[in-house]
Every structure is written in C-alpha cells, then in structure tokens.
C-alpha cells in the first residue's frame, strides 16, 4: 500500500531523516518509535505533505506522492492526526469534523460530508449534535476530535501521531483499543507514532525504530524489544537523563 | 422569528420610502449610503475571515476608472465596461494574493502588501494625466439627452435609488450565502491555523483566492456604479489608502461578523462626514478622517464586534452570529 524508499530530509546541514525505506501492507498497524528528535514526526510530515522530501520516493497505491501539497495527499486517502491537537476554536465540534469531511473527501456534497462527520464522531464516541462546542473537551476529548477529523476524510491510511501523550492509563488503553477498532471495523491501515512503548507494542503488528534519522531496527514487537541496539538507544537516553539529574543534585 | 421577518419588513419599508418621501438631498444620501454599504459589505466578505485587505481602494478605483475610460475612449457601454473592470480587479487581486498565500504573508503583513496596491492604483490614476485627467478628476461623457439605458446614466434619483437598493440587497445575499457555505468553515479554519486546515484537506491558497476574487469583483462593481451615479471621479475619492481605510473603518464600526454591520457602518460614516461638512464647511476638510481614526482605535479596543455585533450579542447571547 505504501512504499517508502531512500527517504531523505535535510534542514540546512542537519539531516533529520536519512535514507529510510519501509513498506506498509494493506490492513497493517505499523508502530514507529524512537527517542525525541529521532525523525518520527519529520517522517509523518513528509508522508502527509506538510514537508517536501529532499530525496527518495514515497509511493502510495502505486502513485508517487512525495512533495505533493497536503490537500492532494488527503484526497488520495492519507489522513493524519497532530501530536498536539489542533482544533478550530471558532468552529463547533461538528463543524470541525464536517470541514474535514468536506474538504478531505475532495468536496463532495454537503450531505455526504455531514454523514462522514457523524460516522466519525460516533466512531470515536463524541456527541454528534450540531451545537456542541469544543470548550468542554479535555485532553482525551481533544485527541478524539483529532481522530474524528482524520476519519471524516475517509482515509485508507491513517497517520496517528502520539495518540497517547497527556492521557492517563485508562485513557491510554481506550485510545489503543480505538485504533484497533478503526482497523477492524473500517479496514483502515495505520501508522502509529508513539513515545510510550508499552501500549504500542501490544497493538501493532510490526514496529520500526528510528534513531538520529536512521532506521535501526524493524520487525515484530517481541523481536524489536529484544534487539540490543534498541535497548541501547532507549536505555542510553535514560542513562543520560539519570546522569544529568545526578549532576544537578 | 424576528430574524425571519425583519429583513422583509426592512425591505418593504425601503421600497415604499421614495413614494412617501423623495426630497432630492435625502434621496442622494440614501443612494450614496447604499452604494458604499454594498462596497463595505464586499470588503467584509473576506475581511470577516481575518483577511484584512487595505487594497480595496484599489479595486474600487479600478472599477470606477476602467468603466469611465472604456466608455469615453471606446464607447463601450458600462454594461460591458463594468464586467471588464471586474475582471481586471480580479486579475489584480490574484496577482497580489497568490504570492502572499504561497509565501505565507498573512495578518498585518498581508494588510501592508495590499496597502501598497491601493496606493499604486491611486498613483497610476494621478500620474496618467493625459488619459485620466490626473488629480483634477475625470468625467464620463454624457449620453445625449442626459440619460440613457445603454449608457447606464439616469438623471432622476428615483431610478438610482432602486438600482442601488437592488445591488445592495444582492450584496447582502451573496455574503449570506458565503457565510452559510462550506467555504466559510474552511476560511475560519485557515484564519486560525493554516497547517491544520491543510491537514483537513483544505487547499489554503485556492480558498483564499476564491474569496478574494469574489470580494474584489464586488468592490469593482461598486466602483463602476459609483462612477455612473456621481458622473465624476478623482483619484483620491475612488482609490487610494483613504478609501481603503474608510472601508475598514466603516465595516469595523458596524460589525464585520454580522450581515447588516457594514451597512450600519456606512450610515454612520457618511452621516458623520456630511454632518461635519454641513456644520463646519470647508474648514473641516479632512476632519472626518481624524474622527474616523480615533473612533477606529476605540472600537478595536472596546467593541471589536462593532455596534451591530455587540447589540446582537446583547440581545441573543449568541455564541456566533452570521
């Protein structure tokens, strides 16, 4: 479904993504993990069109999409959520999702957009009434809204960015279940970027580990978590943090 | 309830008015107010989405001058001249807005870029003295007999009143349609967060261009109509920074988020200018600008929704009015 080969992104002299290649099959949930600044979000921005790649190719369903503007990529069937929810505060809850349903599907009829919005809101468990505002939504509610916006565009591939950040443990489990249900009920393929490894490992079929813009491991969750390089990367950052804390004391 | 009935009552009163009372001076004021109300409403079509343009004086000027020049030099009826003027204004709007959108020039910077546009149109009209008469102004040639349908010239105020009334009503309808369409959601979203709007599938540049083109076309139409009604235009009355600022000021005072806002703004600003002119004569030339400036600052600070907007919120407690 998605084939990425030799993907490169440089910002001036800094290489954020260096020669990364991977594939995602139809109906798969792929986890993408790595420490801060490892290039996860950059890859998402490249896949969704927010950034244009410096080199390499991104093929989605046989078509090259690298460097296309975001709206064209969405209309081809790739939806995304943002790490930090970005709701439109001047619009109501329903309008937020209806907007995505309308423009994300390449401007069908208003009725079709509203229908998609209703389905998406129901799926994530938010109210579908037209007057509800977004003022009362907490962290979990805003994450759901992000997801509903992405789902309303009727994606074939969903890019979920740090869906769990800022959630408590029950909310995390619910969010993880939600991604599973989205795949099961809507048949949507998912790439899931996450900081928190535990929950992710229980849900994904396959996981990819990035460090300094390079892919250092890829495979089944059990294999990857036993990989010495992955352990080093994760423990390494932790060890640094412990040392830094010790120095401060 | 009142929301449904009120527009029809206002409409009926405005249609009946000249049959009851039609002294020339009040009629003239009504026509002027209606033309400018239409122009201010045209500005607010995009202005309400945070796309604050100070270039509309330019579009108005292009509308007025193109219509008059095409008539005088090529004997082209304003019925063709005004549409051509609208196309020219739209072209100008796209030339300015497209790069602004691509290079992410928004907010204050967008206002500054468009400010240059209205200044340029004024300069061109002033400097092309051989063609436009420069700062002395310009007059469309009178059709024989004073008034003629094809020349879009009418001598009696009543005809103009009904034309202006009709155009104004169409202007309100266009804005109402825009406010109740999906593009309104998209533009609200763009105003807040362009990247997030893009991620929702909105083609930010194309939506911005659409609304700017519509607004520019309407404003050029207003300019052409103003020229035909006044039968005299000069660079500083139909173009330039003054005209642009006047549009922003009137729309903000009336309220840009509510449909009748720009109209109320036009009534206030035009009566203010006329009042100053009558009471102080030529000694008060330019005073209205001083008053505008002061009031604009006060309104932006204390009443950003404008008069109508604030009254509406007070009455209904509505979250958002459109």
XYZ file of C-alpha atoms in Angstrom, chain A residues 50 70-71 74-75 79-80 82 86-92 95-96 98-105 107 110 113-114 131 133 149 153, chain B residues 48-50 180-193 195-204 206-207 210 257 319-320:
66
model
C 3.474 19.207 5.359
C -1.295 18.224 1.983
C -4.760 18.582 0.462
C -5.519 13.702 1.856
C -7.726 13.434 -1.191
C -5.354 11.175 6.895
C -3.333 12.389 9.852
C -1.400 16.004 15.102
C -5.193 21.494 16.680
C -8.945 22.048 16.836
C -10.501 25.092 15.176
C -11.772 27.032 18.158
C -14.059 29.277 16.117
C -15.979 26.272 14.802
C -18.281 23.965 16.724
C -18.224 21.873 12.111
C -14.618 20.912 12.889
C -17.644 18.342 8.864
C -14.957 20.614 7.435
C -12.558 17.669 7.251
C -15.342 15.509 5.816
C -15.996 18.029 3.060
C -12.521 19.099 2.006
C -10.790 15.855 2.926
C -13.013 13.939 0.532
C -15.569 18.469 -1.787
C -22.605 18.832 1.927
C -19.654 15.481 4.304
C -22.090 15.708 7.219
C -24.425 22.817 18.595
C -18.826 23.364 21.294
C -11.275 14.869 11.880
C -11.696 12.412 5.426
C -14.581 38.803 8.408
C -12.268 35.829 7.961
C -9.239 37.747 9.162
C -23.588 29.684 5.166
C -21.436 27.613 2.846
C -18.626 25.173 3.483
C -16.062 27.740 2.351
C -16.906 29.745 5.490
C -15.764 26.802 7.656
C -12.608 26.497 5.592
C -11.806 30.203 5.867
C -12.422 30.228 9.624
C -10.084 27.253 9.879
C -7.457 28.955 7.691
C -7.694 32.086 9.820
C -6.870 30.039 12.886
C -4.275 27.537 11.717
C -1.374 23.880 8.614
C -4.261 22.252 10.433
C -6.647 23.483 7.721
C -4.342 21.917 5.140
C -4.332 18.672 7.100
C -8.136 18.687 6.984
C -7.870 18.720 3.195
C -8.324 22.427 2.556
C -6.364 23.870 -0.358
C -5.483 27.023 1.546
C -7.242 28.268 -3.639
C -9.832 29.048 -0.944
C -11.686 32.410 -4.355
C -19.316 39.409 11.759
C -22.115 32.301 20.522
C -21.562 33.384 16.985
